[in-house]
Tab-separated table of C-alpha atoms and ligand atoms in Angstrom:
chain	number	residue	atom	x	y	z
A	1	MET	CA	11.930	53.338	-69.686
A	2	SER	CA	12.418	51.369	-66.633
A	3	TYR	CA	12.959	54.261	-64.335
A	4	PRO	CA	12.935	54.219	-61.373
A	5	GLY	CA	13.000	50.732	-61.812
A	6	ASN	CA	10.127	48.836	-61.783
A	7	ILE	CA	7.194	50.701	-60.318
A	8	THR	CA	6.081	47.585	-58.661
A	9	ALA	CA	9.220	47.129	-56.956
A	10	PRO	CA	9.351	47.613	-53.064
A	11	THR	CA	8.929	51.634	-52.368
A	12	GLU	CA	11.070	50.550	-49.342
A	13	GLU	CA	14.161	50.468	-51.779
A	14	TRP	CA	13.862	53.900	-53.373
A	15	THR	CA	15.183	56.560	-51.260
A	16	ILE	CA	14.973	59.925	-52.452
A	17	GLY	CA	18.801	59.696	-52.993
A	18	ARG	CA	18.718	56.723	-54.996
A	19	ALA	CA	16.135	58.012	-56.966
A	20	LEU	CA	18.255	60.858	-58.181
A	21	ALA	CA	21.238	59.129	-58.651
A	22	ARG	CA	19.341	56.735	-60.842
A	23	ALA	CA	17.260	59.488	-62.705
A	24	ALA	CA	20.382	61.702	-63.508
A	25	CYS	CA	21.844	58.440	-65.104
A	26	HIS	CA	19.273	57.715	-67.438
A	27	LEU	CA	19.122	61.512	-68.531
A	28	GLU	CA	22.750	61.374	-69.186
A	29	GLN	CA	22.256	58.562	-71.298
A	30	ALA	CA	19.494	60.383	-73.148
A	31	ASP	CA	22.397	63.248	-73.860
A	32	ILE	CA	20.335	65.747	-71.285
A	33	PRO	CA	22.534	68.401	-70.375
A	34	ARG	CA	23.162	69.114	-66.692
A	35	PRO	CA	21.425	65.412	-65.785
A	36	ASP	CA	22.008	66.068	-62.016
A	37	PHE	CA	20.341	69.528	-61.930
A	38	GLU	CA	17.503	68.289	-64.028
A	39	ALA	CA	16.763	65.189	-61.971
A	40	GLN	CA	16.757	67.360	-58.581
A	41	TYR	CA	14.741	69.992	-60.306
A	42	LEU	CA	11.966	67.453	-61.609
A	43	LEU	CA	11.978	65.421	-58.226
A	44	GLY	CA	11.939	69.061	-56.333
A	45	ALA	CA	8.555	69.626	-58.502
A	46	VAL	CA	7.148	66.011	-57.864
A	47	LEU	CA	7.788	66.295	-53.820
A	48	GLU	CA	7.226	70.203	-53.891
A	49	ILE	CA	10.236	71.209	-52.215
A	50	ASN	CA	13.418	73.406	-53.222
A	51	ARG	CA	16.699	71.725	-53.833
A	52	ALA	CA	17.857	72.737	-50.322
A	53	ALA	CA	15.034	70.684	-48.615
A	54	LEU	CA	15.900	68.004	-51.283
A	55	PHE	CA	19.503	67.757	-50.128
A	56	LEU	CA	18.353	67.172	-46.440
A	57	SER	CA	15.719	64.283	-47.575
A	58	LEU	CA	17.609	61.799	-49.378
A	59	ASP	CA	17.721	59.183	-47.127
A	60	ASN	CA	14.172	59.454	-46.927
A	61	ARG	CA	11.823	56.998	-48.821
A	62	MET	CA	9.598	57.809	-51.553
A	63	GLU	CA	6.275	56.699	-51.885
A	64	ALA	CA	5.275	54.743	-54.908
A	65	ARG	CA	2.325	57.132	-56.193
A	66	GLU	CA	5.944	59.773	-56.148
A	67	ALA	CA	8.182	57.260	-57.567
A	68	GLN	CA	5.574	57.018	-60.200
A	69	ARG	CA	5.025	60.650	-61.101
A	70	PHE	CA	8.811	60.945	-61.305
A	71	SER	CA	9.185	57.919	-63.507
A	72	ALA	CA	6.828	59.502	-66.092
A	73	MET	CA	8.446	62.927	-65.709
A	74	VAL	CA	12.195	61.307	-66.388
A	75	ASP	CA	10.553	59.704	-69.406
A	76	ARG	CA	9.017	62.955	-71.075
A	77	ARG	CA	12.364	64.660	-70.501
A	78	MET	CA	14.454	61.710	-72.135
A	79	ARG	CA	12.056	62.243	-75.204
A	80	GLY	CA	13.237	65.793	-75.474
A	81	GLU	CA	10.189	67.778	-73.935
A	82	PRO	CA	11.511	70.615	-72.323
A	83	LEU	CA	11.411	70.820	-68.238
A	84	GLN	CA	8.748	73.853	-68.054
A	85	TYR	CA	6.521	72.067	-69.562
A	86	ILE	CA	7.060	68.899	-67.745
A	87	VAL	CA	6.569	70.600	-64.342
A	88	GLY	CA	4.114	73.201	-65.934
A	89	GLN	CA	5.684	76.607	-64.363
A	90	VAL	CA	8.048	78.564	-65.045
A	91	GLU	CA	10.356	81.157	-63.228
A	92	PHE	CA	10.255	84.723	-64.842
A	93	TRP	CA	11.026	88.163	-62.998
A	94	SER	CA	11.160	86.278	-60.134
A	95	ARG	CA	7.757	85.703	-60.105
A	96	THR	CA	6.426	81.516	-60.864
A	97	PHE	CA	4.083	81.348	-64.125
A	98	HIS	CA	1.665	78.282	-65.135
A	99	LEU	CA	2.887	77.182	-68.510
A	100	THR	CA	1.391	74.490	-71.186
A	101	PRO	CA	2.557	73.509	-74.425
A	102	ASP	CA	0.578	75.853	-75.776
A	103	VAL	CA	2.531	78.777	-75.094
A	104	LEU	CA	6.208	79.709	-75.503
A	105	ILE	CA	8.488	79.447	-72.564
A	106	PRO	CA	9.417	83.092	-72.097
A	107	ARG	CA	12.718	83.881	-72.705
A	108	HIS	CA	15.554	85.880	-70.857
A	109	GLU	CA	15.339	88.535	-73.791
A	110	THR	CA	12.007	89.463	-72.659
A	111	GLU	CA	13.202	90.084	-69.199
A	112	PHE	CA	15.242	92.494	-71.164
A	113	VAL	CA	12.819	93.991	-72.952
A	114	LEU	CA	10.606	94.525	-69.839
A	115	GLU	CA	13.113	96.206	-68.056
A	116	GLN	CA	13.696	98.737	-70.911
A	117	THR	CA	10.010	99.320	-71.467
A	118	ILE	CA	9.599	100.079	-67.698
A	119	ALA	CA	12.629	102.633	-67.805
A	120	LEU	CA	10.966	103.964	-70.865
A	121	VAL	CA	7.442	104.347	-69.219
A	122	LYS	CA	8.712	105.770	-66.040
A	123	GLY	CA	11.021	108.084	-67.912
A	124	ARG	CA	8.503	109.463	-70.097
A	125	PHE	CA	4.982	109.476	-68.479
A	126	ALA	CA	4.193	111.336	-64.909
A	127	CYS	CA	1.694	108.796	-63.960
A	128	PRO	CA	2.002	105.165	-65.119
A	129	GLU	CA	-0.601	103.772	-63.008
A	130	THR	CA	-3.027	105.969	-65.000
A	131	LEU	CA	-1.748	104.231	-68.494
A	132	GLN	CA	-3.495	102.096	-70.777
A	133	LEU	CA	-0.701	99.659	-72.183
A	134	LEU	CA	-1.442	96.827	-74.631
A	135	ASP	CA	0.549	93.368	-74.749
A	136	MET	CA	0.283	92.090	-78.298
A	137	GLY	CA	0.784	88.134	-78.468
A	138	VAL	CA	0.217	87.815	-74.827
A	139	GLY	CA	1.124	84.303	-74.915
A	140	SER	CA	1.658	82.740	-71.319
A	141	GLY	CA	0.599	86.599	-69.708
A	142	VAL	CA	4.653	87.405	-68.779
A	143	ILE	CA	4.495	90.627	-70.340
A	144	ALA	CA	1.237	92.124	-69.637
A	145	ASP	CA	1.291	90.783	-65.967
A	146	VAL	CA	5.013	92.208	-64.970
A	147	LEU	CA	3.967	95.862	-66.499
A	148	ALA	CA	0.365	95.860	-64.746
A	149	LYS	CA	2.272	94.799	-61.461
A	150	GLU	CA	5.476	97.302	-61.837
A	151	LEU	CA	3.688	99.912	-63.230
A	152	GLY	CA	-0.051	99.848	-61.565
A	153	CYS	CA	-1.292	100.414	-65.101
A	154	HIS	CA	-4.135	99.000	-67.032
A	155	VAL	CA	-3.069	96.253	-69.504
A	156	VAL	CA	-5.312	94.601	-72.258
A	157	GLY	CA	-3.462	91.449	-73.614
A	158	VAL	CA	-4.194	90.173	-77.091
A	159	ASP	CA	-4.043	86.731	-78.612
A	160	ILE	CA	-5.008	85.128	-81.522
A	161	SER	CA	-5.016	81.269	-79.832
A	162	PRO	CA	-7.714	80.623	-77.513
A	163	ALA	CA	-5.535	77.919	-75.662
A	164	ALA	CA	-2.569	80.849	-75.126
A	165	LEU	CA	-5.402	82.874	-73.650
A	166	ALA	CA	-6.369	80.620	-71.282
A	167	VAL	CA	-3.033	80.287	-69.514
A	168	ALA	CA	-2.552	83.854	-69.540
A	169	ALA	CA	-5.918	83.914	-67.640
A	170	ALA	CA	-4.776	81.455	-65.230
A	171	ASN	CA	-1.438	83.668	-64.603
A	172	ILE	CA	-3.350	86.887	-64.083
A	173	ARG	CA	-5.893	85.221	-61.557
A	174	ARG	CA	-2.258	83.776	-59.394
A	175	HIS	CA	-1.244	86.948	-59.490
A	176	ARG	CA	-4.383	88.437	-58.126
A	177	LEU	CA	-4.432	91.072	-61.490
A	178	ASP	CA	-7.449	90.479	-62.996
A	179	SER	CA	-8.624	93.972	-62.007
A	180	GLN	CA	-6.063	95.521	-64.134
A	181	VAL	CA	-5.612	93.161	-66.969
A	182	ALA	CA	-8.251	92.321	-69.400
A	183	LEU	CA	-7.868	89.704	-72.220
A	184	VAL	CA	-9.055	89.695	-76.143
A	185	CYS	CA	-8.835	86.690	-78.672
A	186	SER	CA	-8.195	88.800	-81.808
A	187	ASP	CA	-5.893	88.554	-85.242
A	188	LEU	CA	-3.613	91.704	-84.355
A	189	PHE	CA	-6.226	94.408	-83.637
A	190	ALA	CA	-9.123	93.047	-85.565
A	191	ALA	CA	-11.327	92.578	-82.617
A	192	LEU	CA	-10.608	95.625	-81.115
A	193	SER	CA	-12.624	98.867	-81.635
A	194	ARG	CA	-10.591	101.661	-83.429
A	195	LEU	CA	-12.056	104.317	-80.866
A	196	ARG	CA	-9.684	102.513	-78.554
A	197	LYS	CA	-6.292	104.147	-77.683
A	198	PHE	CA	-3.028	103.042	-75.471
A	199	ASP	CA	-0.331	104.757	-74.212
A	200	CYS	CA	2.082	101.907	-75.038
A	201	ILE	CA	1.864	98.933	-77.385
A	202	VAL	CA	4.232	96.448	-76.384
A	203	ALA	CA	4.839	93.304	-78.547
A	204	ASN	CA	7.264	90.144	-78.611
A	205	PRO	CA	5.628	88.555	-81.875
A	206	PRO	CA	6.811	85.452	-83.711
A	207	TYR	CA	9.751	86.438	-85.375
A	208	VAL	CA	12.018	83.377	-86.315
A	209	ALA	CA	12.417	83.323	-90.216
A	210	GLU	CA	11.401	80.139	-91.768
A	211	SER	CA	14.502	79.738	-93.283
A	212	GLU	CA	16.221	79.521	-89.775
A	213	LYS	CA	13.874	76.705	-88.490
A	214	GLY	CA	17.165	74.446	-88.654
A	215	GLU	CA	19.292	76.361	-86.670
A	216	LEU	CA	16.582	76.130	-83.708
A	217	ALA	CA	17.438	73.052	-81.001
A	218	ASP	CA	15.354	70.370	-81.395
A	219	GLU	CA	13.158	70.627	-78.590
A	220	VAL	CA	12.039	74.387	-79.155
A	221	VAL	CA	10.557	72.986	-83.108
A	222	ARG	CA	9.381	69.432	-81.648
A	223	PHE	CA	7.464	71.367	-78.470
A	224	GLU	CA	6.723	74.737	-78.630
A	225	PRO	CA	3.803	76.283	-80.764
A	226	GLU	CA	4.705	77.014	-84.264
A	227	GLN	CA	2.235	79.993	-84.025
A	228	ALA	CA	4.331	81.626	-81.212
A	229	LEU	CA	7.841	81.151	-83.350
A	230	PHE	CA	7.542	81.874	-86.684
A	231	GLY	CA	7.512	85.012	-88.598
A	232	GLY	CA	7.242	83.895	-92.406
A	233	ASP	CA	10.155	83.574	-94.891
A	234	ASP	CA	12.103	86.382	-93.236
A	235	GLY	CA	10.563	86.234	-89.713
A	236	LEU	CA	8.878	90.038	-90.394
A	237	ASP	CA	5.609	88.998	-91.369
A	238	CYS	CA	4.177	90.007	-88.168
A	239	TYR	CA	5.746	93.507	-87.916
A	240	ARG	CA	4.880	94.257	-91.217
A	241	ARG	CA	1.183	94.477	-90.059
A	242	LEU	CA	1.993	95.523	-86.614
A	243	ILE	CA	4.137	98.519	-87.283
A	244	PRO	CA	1.574	100.569	-89.395
A	245	GLU	CA	-1.776	99.044	-87.911
A	246	SER	CA	-0.465	100.253	-84.041
A	247	LEU	CA	-0.364	103.853	-84.869
A	248	THR	CA	-4.541	103.659	-85.203
A	249	PHE	CA	-4.671	102.484	-81.651
A	250	LEU	CA	-1.909	104.796	-79.989
A	251	HIS	CA	-2.493	108.050	-78.818
A	252	PRO	CA	-0.645	110.712	-80.334
A	253	GLY	CA	2.757	110.434	-78.183
A	254	GLY	CA	2.493	106.656	-77.423
A	255	TRP	CA	5.000	104.666	-77.708
A	256	LEU	CA	5.463	101.046	-79.666
A	257	VAL	CA	7.942	98.611	-77.978
A	258	LEU	CA	9.118	95.315	-79.674
A	259	GLU	CA	11.083	92.489	-78.919
A	260	ILE	CA	13.085	91.770	-82.378
A	261	GLY	CA	15.301	88.886	-83.435
A	262	ALA	CA	19.188	89.725	-82.803
A	263	SER	CA	19.979	90.467	-86.940
A	264	GLN	CA	16.332	92.451	-87.231
A	265	GLY	CA	17.618	95.877	-86.039
A	266	PRO	CA	18.136	97.382	-89.460
A	267	ALA	CA	14.624	96.056	-90.944
A	268	ILE	CA	12.992	97.243	-88.024
A	269	THR	CA	14.139	100.566	-88.276
A	270	ALA	CA	13.370	101.126	-91.730
A	271	MET	CA	9.978	99.670	-91.056
A	272	LEU	CA	9.164	102.212	-87.883
A	273	GLN	CA	10.826	105.243	-89.946
A	274	HIS	CA	8.650	104.413	-93.253
A	275	ALA	CA	5.542	103.906	-91.083
A	276	GLY	CA	6.235	107.528	-89.445
A	277	TYR	CA	7.308	107.010	-86.087
A	278	THR	CA	10.093	108.799	-84.126
A	279	ASP	CA	12.242	108.868	-81.779
A	280	VAL	CA	13.368	105.395	-83.127
A	281	THR	CA	15.597	103.469	-81.033
A	282	ILE	CA	17.458	99.845	-81.275
A	283	ARG	CA	19.064	98.968	-78.085
A	284	PRO	CA	21.450	95.767	-77.684
A	285	ASP	CA	21.205	93.547	-74.440
A	286	TYR	CA	23.446	92.455	-72.058
A	287	SER	CA	25.201	90.115	-74.984
A	288	GLY	CA	25.605	92.738	-77.322
A	289	ARG	CA	22.411	91.458	-79.379
A	290	SER	CA	19.638	93.896	-80.594
A	291	ARG	CA	16.485	92.905	-78.866
A	292	PHE	CA	14.646	96.272	-77.991
A	293	ALA	CA	13.177	98.381	-80.717
A	294	CYS	CA	10.855	101.250	-79.743
A	295	GLY	CA	9.114	104.181	-81.533
A	296	ARG	CA	6.877	106.895	-80.627
A	297	LYS	CA	3.873	108.091	-82.813
A	298	GLU	CA	4.112	111.950	-83.218
B	301	SAM	C1	6.466	84.989	-79.480
B	301	SAM	S1	4.740	84.498	-78.444
B	301	SAM	C2	5.153	85.637	-77.131
B	301	SAM	C3	4.510	85.309	-76.080
B	301	SAM	C4	4.408	86.228	-74.432
B	301	SAM	N1	4.312	87.335	-74.798
B	301	SAM	C5	6.112	86.030	-74.288
B	301	SAM	O1	6.826	87.124	-74.482
B	301	SAM	O2	6.930	84.941	-73.712
B	301	SAM	C6	4.042	85.616	-79.744
B	301	SAM	C7	2.584	85.145	-79.402
B	301	SAM	O3	1.743	85.836	-80.005
B	301	SAM	C8	0.408	85.399	-80.738
B	301	SAM	N2	0.116	85.763	-82.091
B	301	SAM	C9	0.842	85.146	-83.206
B	301	SAM	N3	-0.026	85.461	-83.983
B	301	SAM	C10	-0.680	86.588	-83.783
B	301	SAM	C11	-1.612	87.121	-84.403
B	301	SAM	N4	-1.541	87.313	-85.955
B	301	SAM	N5	-2.658	87.886	-83.341
B	301	SAM	C12	-2.340	88.238	-82.212
B	301	SAM	N6	-1.739	87.139	-81.598
B	301	SAM	C13	-0.750	86.315	-82.387
B	301	SAM	C14	0.956	84.033	-80.400
B	301	SAM	O4	0.189	82.930	-80.328
B	301	SAM	C15	2.128	83.710	-79.134
B	301	SAM	O5	1.561	83.701	-77.933
Protein backbone atom coordinates (compact mmCIF):
# COMPACT_ATOMS: atom_id res chain seq x y z
CA MET A 1 0.00 0.00 0.00
CA SER A 2 1.21 3.50 -0.67
CA TYR A 3 -0.38 5.34 2.24
CA PRO A 4 0.36 7.95 3.50
CA GLY A 5 2.27 8.20 0.32
CA ASN A 6 5.85 7.29 0.03
CA ILE A 7 7.16 7.38 3.58
CA THR A 8 10.38 8.83 2.26
CA ALA A 9 8.48 11.85 0.93
CA PRO A 10 9.34 15.07 2.75
CA THR A 11 7.74 14.84 6.18
CA GLU A 12 6.70 18.49 5.91
CA GLU A 13 4.04 17.49 3.44
CA TRP A 14 2.26 15.28 5.93
CA THR A 15 0.06 17.31 8.14
CA ILE A 16 -2.34 15.46 10.40
CA GLY A 17 -5.29 16.71 8.37
CA ARG A 18 -3.82 15.48 5.10
CA ALA A 19 -2.82 12.13 6.56
CA LEU A 20 -6.35 11.65 7.90
CA ALA A 21 -7.95 12.48 4.59
CA ARG A 22 -5.69 10.12 2.66
CA ALA A 23 -6.18 7.29 5.15
CA ALA A 24 -9.97 7.67 5.10
CA CYS A 25 -9.89 7.54 1.31
CA HIS A 26 -7.84 4.30 1.30
CA LEU A 27 -10.04 2.72 3.96
CA GLU A 28 -13.15 3.61 1.99
CA GLN A 29 -11.67 2.03 -1.12
CA ALA A 30 -11.07 -1.13 0.92
CA ASP A 31 -14.78 -1.12 1.93
CA ILE A 32 -14.04 -0.45 5.58
CA PRO A 33 -17.17 0.98 7.24
CA ARG A 34 -16.84 4.40 8.94
CA PRO A 35 -13.52 5.23 7.21
CA ASP A 36 -13.26 8.75 8.68
CA PHE A 37 -13.85 7.55 12.22
CA GLU A 38 -11.42 4.66 11.84
CA ALA A 39 -8.68 6.86 10.39
CA GLN A 40 -9.11 9.23 13.34
CA TYR A 41 -9.12 6.33 15.80
CA LEU A 42 -5.89 4.89 14.40
CA LEU A 43 -4.07 8.21 14.20
CA GLY A 44 -5.27 9.10 17.70
CA ALA A 45 -3.66 5.85 18.89
CA VAL A 46 -0.37 6.62 17.11
CA LEU A 47 -0.18 10.17 18.49
CA GLU A 48 -1.70 9.15 21.84
CA ILE A 49 -4.27 11.95 21.72
CA ASN A 50 -8.07 11.92 21.70
CA ARG A 51 -10.26 12.97 18.79
CA ALA A 52 -10.83 16.49 20.11
CA ALA A 53 -7.07 17.05 20.30
CA LEU A 54 -6.68 15.53 16.84
CA PHE A 55 -9.10 18.09 15.37
CA LEU A 56 -7.18 20.90 17.02
CA SER A 57 -3.95 19.65 15.44
CA LEU A 58 -5.00 19.25 11.80
CA ASP A 59 -2.31 21.63 10.53
CA ASN A 60 0.49 20.11 12.61
CA ARG A 61 3.16 18.14 10.78
CA MET A 62 3.67 14.46 11.49
CA GLU A 63 7.06 12.98 12.24
CA ALA A 64 8.26 10.37 9.72
CA ARG A 65 8.21 7.76 12.49
CA GLU A 66 4.56 8.56 13.26
CA ALA A 67 3.61 8.54 9.58
CA GLN A 68 5.26 5.16 9.18
CA ARG A 69 3.41 3.66 12.14
CA PHE A 70 0.14 5.11 10.94
CA SER A 71 0.74 3.76 7.46
CA ALA A 72 1.39 0.25 8.81
CA MET A 73 -1.81 0.39 10.88
CA VAL A 74 -3.93 1.56 7.96
CA ASP A 75 -2.45 -1.26 5.90
CA ARG A 76 -3.48 -3.82 8.50
CA ARG A 77 -6.98 -2.38 8.72
CA MET A 78 -7.30 -2.48 4.92
CA ARG A 79 -6.57 -6.21 5.13
CA GLY A 80 -9.55 -6.56 7.49
CA GLU A 81 -7.81 -6.88 10.85
CA PRO A 82 -10.05 -5.57 13.66
CA LEU A 83 -9.18 -2.10 14.96
CA GLN A 84 -8.84 -3.34 18.53
CA TYR A 85 -6.04 -5.78 17.64
CA ILE A 86 -4.24 -3.11 15.61
CA VAL A 87 -4.17 -0.58 18.45
CA GLY A 88 -3.75 -3.34 21.04
CA GLN A 89 -6.49 -2.16 23.34
CA VAL A 90 -10.24 -1.91 23.83
CA GLU A 91 -12.66 0.08 25.99
CA PHE A 92 -14.87 -2.13 28.11
CA TRP A 93 -16.90 -1.10 31.15
CA SER A 94 -15.32 2.38 30.74
CA ARG A 95 -11.92 0.83 31.37
CA THR A 96 -9.05 0.28 28.97
CA PHE A 97 -7.94 -3.31 28.43
CA HIS A 98 -4.81 -4.49 26.65
CA LEU A 99 -5.63 -6.90 23.82
CA THR A 100 -3.84 -9.27 21.42
CA PRO A 101 -5.16 -11.68 18.78
CA ASP A 102 -4.76 -14.44 21.44
CA VAL A 103 -8.01 -13.31 23.05
CA LEU A 104 -11.57 -12.61 21.99
CA ILE A 105 -12.46 -8.93 21.56
CA PRO A 106 -14.87 -8.34 24.46
CA ARG A 107 -18.46 -7.72 23.34
CA HIS A 108 -21.28 -5.47 24.58
CA GLU A 109 -23.31 -8.60 25.43
CA THR A 110 -20.74 -9.38 28.09
CA GLU A 111 -21.26 -5.97 29.69
CA PHE A 112 -24.95 -6.84 29.98
CA VAL A 113 -24.10 -10.21 31.56
CA LEU A 114 -21.82 -8.41 34.01
CA GLU A 115 -24.53 -5.89 34.96
CA GLN A 116 -26.90 -8.77 35.67
CA THR A 117 -24.27 -10.73 37.58
CA ILE A 118 -23.36 -7.77 39.79
CA ALA A 119 -27.07 -7.15 40.55
CA LEU A 120 -27.58 -10.86 41.33
CA VAL A 121 -24.59 -11.05 43.68
CA LYS A 122 -25.45 -7.80 45.47
CA GLY A 123 -29.07 -8.91 45.83
CA ARG A 124 -28.29 -12.42 47.13
CA PHE A 125 -25.19 -12.02 49.29
CA ALA A 126 -24.84 -9.67 52.28
CA CYS A 127 -21.07 -9.05 51.99
CA PRO A 128 -19.96 -9.37 48.36
CA GLU A 129 -16.38 -8.43 49.25
CA THR A 130 -15.99 -11.68 51.21
CA LEU A 131 -17.04 -13.87 48.26
CA GLN A 132 -14.95 -16.20 46.12
CA LEU A 133 -15.89 -16.05 42.43
CA LEU A 134 -14.63 -18.00 39.43
CA ASP A 135 -14.43 -16.70 35.86
CA MET A 136 -14.26 -19.74 33.57
CA GLY A 137 -12.67 -18.85 30.21
CA VAL A 138 -11.09 -15.64 31.42
CA GLY A 139 -9.65 -14.56 28.02
CA SER A 140 -8.55 -10.91 28.24
CA GLY A 141 -9.71 -10.86 31.87
CA VAL A 142 -12.60 -8.43 31.46
CA ILE A 143 -15.10 -10.41 33.56
CA ALA A 144 -12.71 -11.24 36.41
CA ASP A 145 -11.40 -7.68 36.40
CA VAL A 146 -14.79 -5.94 36.49
CA LEU A 147 -16.19 -8.29 39.14
CA ALA A 148 -13.16 -7.80 41.36
CA LYS A 149 -13.36 -4.03 40.93
CA GLU A 150 -17.13 -3.63 41.35
CA LEU A 151 -17.71 -6.20 44.10
CA GLY A 152 -14.36 -6.00 45.90
CA CYS A 153 -14.34 -9.82 45.96
CA HIS A 154 -11.70 -12.43 45.11
CA VAL A 155 -11.83 -14.00 41.66
CA VAL A 156 -10.05 -17.00 40.14
CA GLY A 157 -9.75 -16.70 36.37
CA VAL A 158 -9.28 -19.95 34.43
CA ASP A 159 -8.34 -20.42 30.79
CA ILE A 160 -7.02 -23.28 28.70
CA SER A 161 -4.85 -20.88 26.69
CA PRO A 162 -1.54 -19.77 28.27
CA ALA A 163 -1.36 -16.90 25.75
CA ALA A 164 -4.80 -15.64 26.82
CA LEU A 165 -3.76 -15.86 30.48
CA ALA A 166 -0.74 -13.65 29.74
CA VAL A 167 -3.11 -10.96 28.39
CA ALA A 168 -5.41 -11.33 31.41
CA ALA A 169 -2.39 -11.04 33.74
CA ALA A 170 -1.28 -7.81 32.04
CA ASN A 171 -4.75 -6.32 32.49
CA ILE A 172 -5.06 -7.37 36.11
CA ARG A 173 -1.65 -5.80 36.82
CA ARG A 174 -2.54 -2.65 34.89
CA HIS A 175 -5.67 -2.21 37.01
CA ARG A 176 -3.85 -3.09 40.25
CA LEU A 177 -6.08 -6.02 41.04
CA ASP A 178 -3.31 -8.58 41.61
CA SER A 179 -4.25 -9.03 45.23
CA GLN A 180 -7.84 -9.96 44.28
CA VAL A 181 -7.48 -11.98 41.07
CA ALA A 182 -5.56 -15.26 40.64
CA LEU A 183 -5.14 -16.92 37.25
CA VAL A 184 -4.97 -20.65 36.54
CA CYS A 185 -4.25 -22.51 33.29
CA SER A 186 -6.69 -25.40 33.10
CA ASP A 187 -9.07 -27.31 30.84
CA LEU A 188 -12.23 -26.27 32.71
CA PHE A 189 -11.84 -27.53 36.29
CA ALA A 190 -9.15 -30.16 35.62
CA ALA A 191 -6.35 -28.29 37.45
CA LEU A 192 -8.49 -27.16 40.41
CA SER A 193 -8.69 -29.02 43.69
CA ARG A 194 -12.15 -30.51 44.20
CA LEU A 195 -12.03 -29.04 47.69
CA ARG A 196 -12.05 -25.53 46.23
CA LYS A 197 -15.58 -24.01 46.44
CA PHE A 198 -16.99 -20.81 44.97
CA ASP A 199 -20.01 -18.63 45.69
CA CYS A 200 -20.51 -17.83 42.03
CA ILE A 201 -19.08 -19.23 38.81
CA VAL A 202 -19.37 -16.95 35.78
CA ALA A 203 -18.57 -18.11 32.26
CA ASN A 204 -18.66 -16.74 28.77
CA PRO A 205 -17.57 -19.94 27.03
CA PRO A 206 -17.10 -20.45 23.30
CA TYR A 207 -20.68 -20.91 22.09
CA VAL A 208 -20.86 -20.37 18.32
CA ALA A 209 -22.05 -23.48 16.45
CA GLU A 210 -19.65 -24.73 13.76
CA SER A 211 -22.67 -24.65 11.42
CA GLU A 212 -22.97 -20.86 12.03
CA LYS A 213 -19.37 -20.15 11.02
CA GLY A 214 -20.53 -18.89 7.62
CA GLU A 215 -22.77 -16.28 9.28
CA LEU A 216 -19.92 -14.66 11.22
CA ALA A 217 -18.24 -11.52 9.90
CA ASP A 218 -15.15 -12.31 7.88
CA GLU A 219 -12.90 -10.40 10.27
CA VAL A 220 -14.14 -12.46 13.21
CA VAL A 221 -13.39 -15.79 11.53
CA ARG A 222 -10.02 -14.66 10.15
CA PHE A 223 -8.63 -12.92 13.20
CA GLU A 224 -10.29 -13.99 16.47
CA PRO A 225 -9.09 -17.21 18.18
CA GLU A 226 -11.13 -20.29 17.21
CA GLN A 227 -10.81 -21.68 20.72
CA ALA A 228 -12.68 -18.63 22.03
CA LEU A 229 -15.48 -18.83 19.48
CA PHE A 230 -16.62 -22.31 18.59
CA GLY A 231 -18.47 -24.73 20.83
CA GLY A 232 -18.79 -27.77 18.59
CA ASP A 233 -21.50 -28.69 16.07
CA ASP A 234 -24.35 -27.00 17.97
CA GLY A 235 -22.27 -24.54 20.05
CA LEU A 236 -23.18 -26.29 23.31
CA ASP A 237 -20.14 -28.54 23.88
CA CYS A 238 -18.58 -26.39 26.58
CA TYR A 239 -21.88 -25.99 28.50
CA ARG A 240 -22.38 -29.78 28.42
CA ARG A 241 -19.28 -30.16 30.57
CA LEU A 242 -19.38 -26.89 32.48
CA ILE A 243 -22.96 -27.08 33.80
CA PRO A 244 -22.69 -30.45 35.62
CA GLU A 245 -19.02 -30.01 36.61
CA SER A 246 -19.69 -26.60 38.21
CA LEU A 247 -21.88 -28.26 40.86
CA THR A 248 -18.77 -29.84 42.42
CA PHE A 249 -17.14 -26.41 42.77
CA LEU A 250 -20.10 -24.36 44.03
CA HIS A 251 -21.03 -23.88 47.68
CA PRO A 252 -24.62 -24.89 48.44
CA GLY A 253 -26.68 -21.82 47.47
CA GLY A 254 -23.96 -20.76 44.99
CA TRP A 255 -24.80 -19.52 41.51
CA LEU A 256 -23.72 -20.48 38.02
CA VAL A 257 -24.01 -17.54 35.60
CA LEU A 258 -23.59 -18.02 31.86
CA GLU A 259 -23.44 -15.85 28.80
CA ILE A 260 -25.33 -17.70 26.07
CA GLY A 261 -26.03 -17.45 22.35
CA ALA A 262 -29.31 -15.74 21.44
CA SER A 263 -31.01 -18.99 20.37
CA GLN A 264 -29.63 -21.20 23.15
CA GLY A 265 -32.06 -20.26 25.96
CA PRO A 266 -34.29 -23.37 25.78
CA ALA A 267 -31.34 -25.80 25.51
CA ILE A 268 -29.48 -24.13 28.40
CA THR A 269 -32.62 -24.08 30.57
CA ALA A 270 -33.06 -27.81 29.98
CA MET A 271 -29.40 -28.52 30.79
CA LEU A 272 -29.45 -26.48 34.01
CA GLN A 273 -32.70 -28.09 35.19
CA HIS A 274 -31.52 -31.58 34.23
CA ALA A 275 -28.30 -31.08 36.25
CA GLY A 276 -30.40 -30.11 39.30
CA TYR A 277 -30.02 -26.32 39.47
CA THR A 278 -32.95 -24.32 40.89
CA ASP A 279 -34.11 -20.75 40.18
CA VAL A 280 -33.14 -21.23 36.55
CA THR A 281 -33.55 -17.91 34.74
CA ILE A 282 -32.90 -16.72 31.20
CA ARG A 283 -32.88 -12.98 30.66
CA PRO A 284 -32.91 -10.99 27.39
CA ASP A 285 -30.57 -8.06 26.88
CA TYR A 286 -31.74 -4.58 25.82
CA SER A 287 -32.21 -5.73 22.24
CA GLY A 288 -34.46 -8.59 23.38
CA ARG A 289 -31.92 -11.39 22.77
CA SER A 290 -31.43 -14.07 25.41
CA ARG A 291 -27.90 -13.58 26.70
CA PHE A 292 -27.91 -14.27 30.41
CA ALA A 293 -28.63 -17.59 32.07
CA CYS A 294 -28.30 -18.52 35.71
CA GLY A 295 -29.13 -21.30 38.10
CA ARG A 296 -28.54 -21.92 41.82
CA LYS A 297 -27.10 -25.00 43.45
CA GLU A 298 -29.61 -26.23 46.06
C1 LIG B 1 -15.76 -16.43 24.49
S1 LIG B 1 -14.12 -16.32 25.14
C2 LIG B 1 -14.46 -15.31 26.59
C3 LIG B 1 -13.31 -14.43 26.97
C4 LIG B 1 -13.67 -13.39 28.06
N1 LIG B 1 -14.13 -14.03 29.26
C5 LIG B 1 -14.74 -12.43 27.56
O1 LIG B 1 -15.88 -12.50 28.04
O2 LIG B 1 -14.46 -11.62 26.68
C6 LIG B 1 -13.94 -17.96 25.79
C7 LIG B 1 -12.62 -18.25 26.51
O3 LIG B 1 -12.70 -19.60 27.00
C8 LIG B 1 -11.45 -20.24 26.83
N2 LIG B 1 -11.69 -21.69 26.77
C9 LIG B 1 -12.16 -22.41 25.73
N3 LIG B 1 -12.24 -23.71 26.08
C10 LIG B 1 -11.83 -23.79 27.37
C11 LIG B 1 -11.67 -24.87 28.28
N4 LIG B 1 -11.99 -26.12 27.94
N5 LIG B 1 -11.21 -24.61 29.52
C12 LIG B 1 -10.88 -23.34 29.89
N6 LIG B 1 -11.00 -22.28 29.06
C13 LIG B 1 -11.48 -22.50 27.82
C14 LIG B 1 -10.90 -19.64 25.54
O4 LIG B 1 -9.49 -19.76 25.47
C15 LIG B 1 -11.39 -18.18 25.63
O5 LIG B 1 -10.41 -17.36 26.22
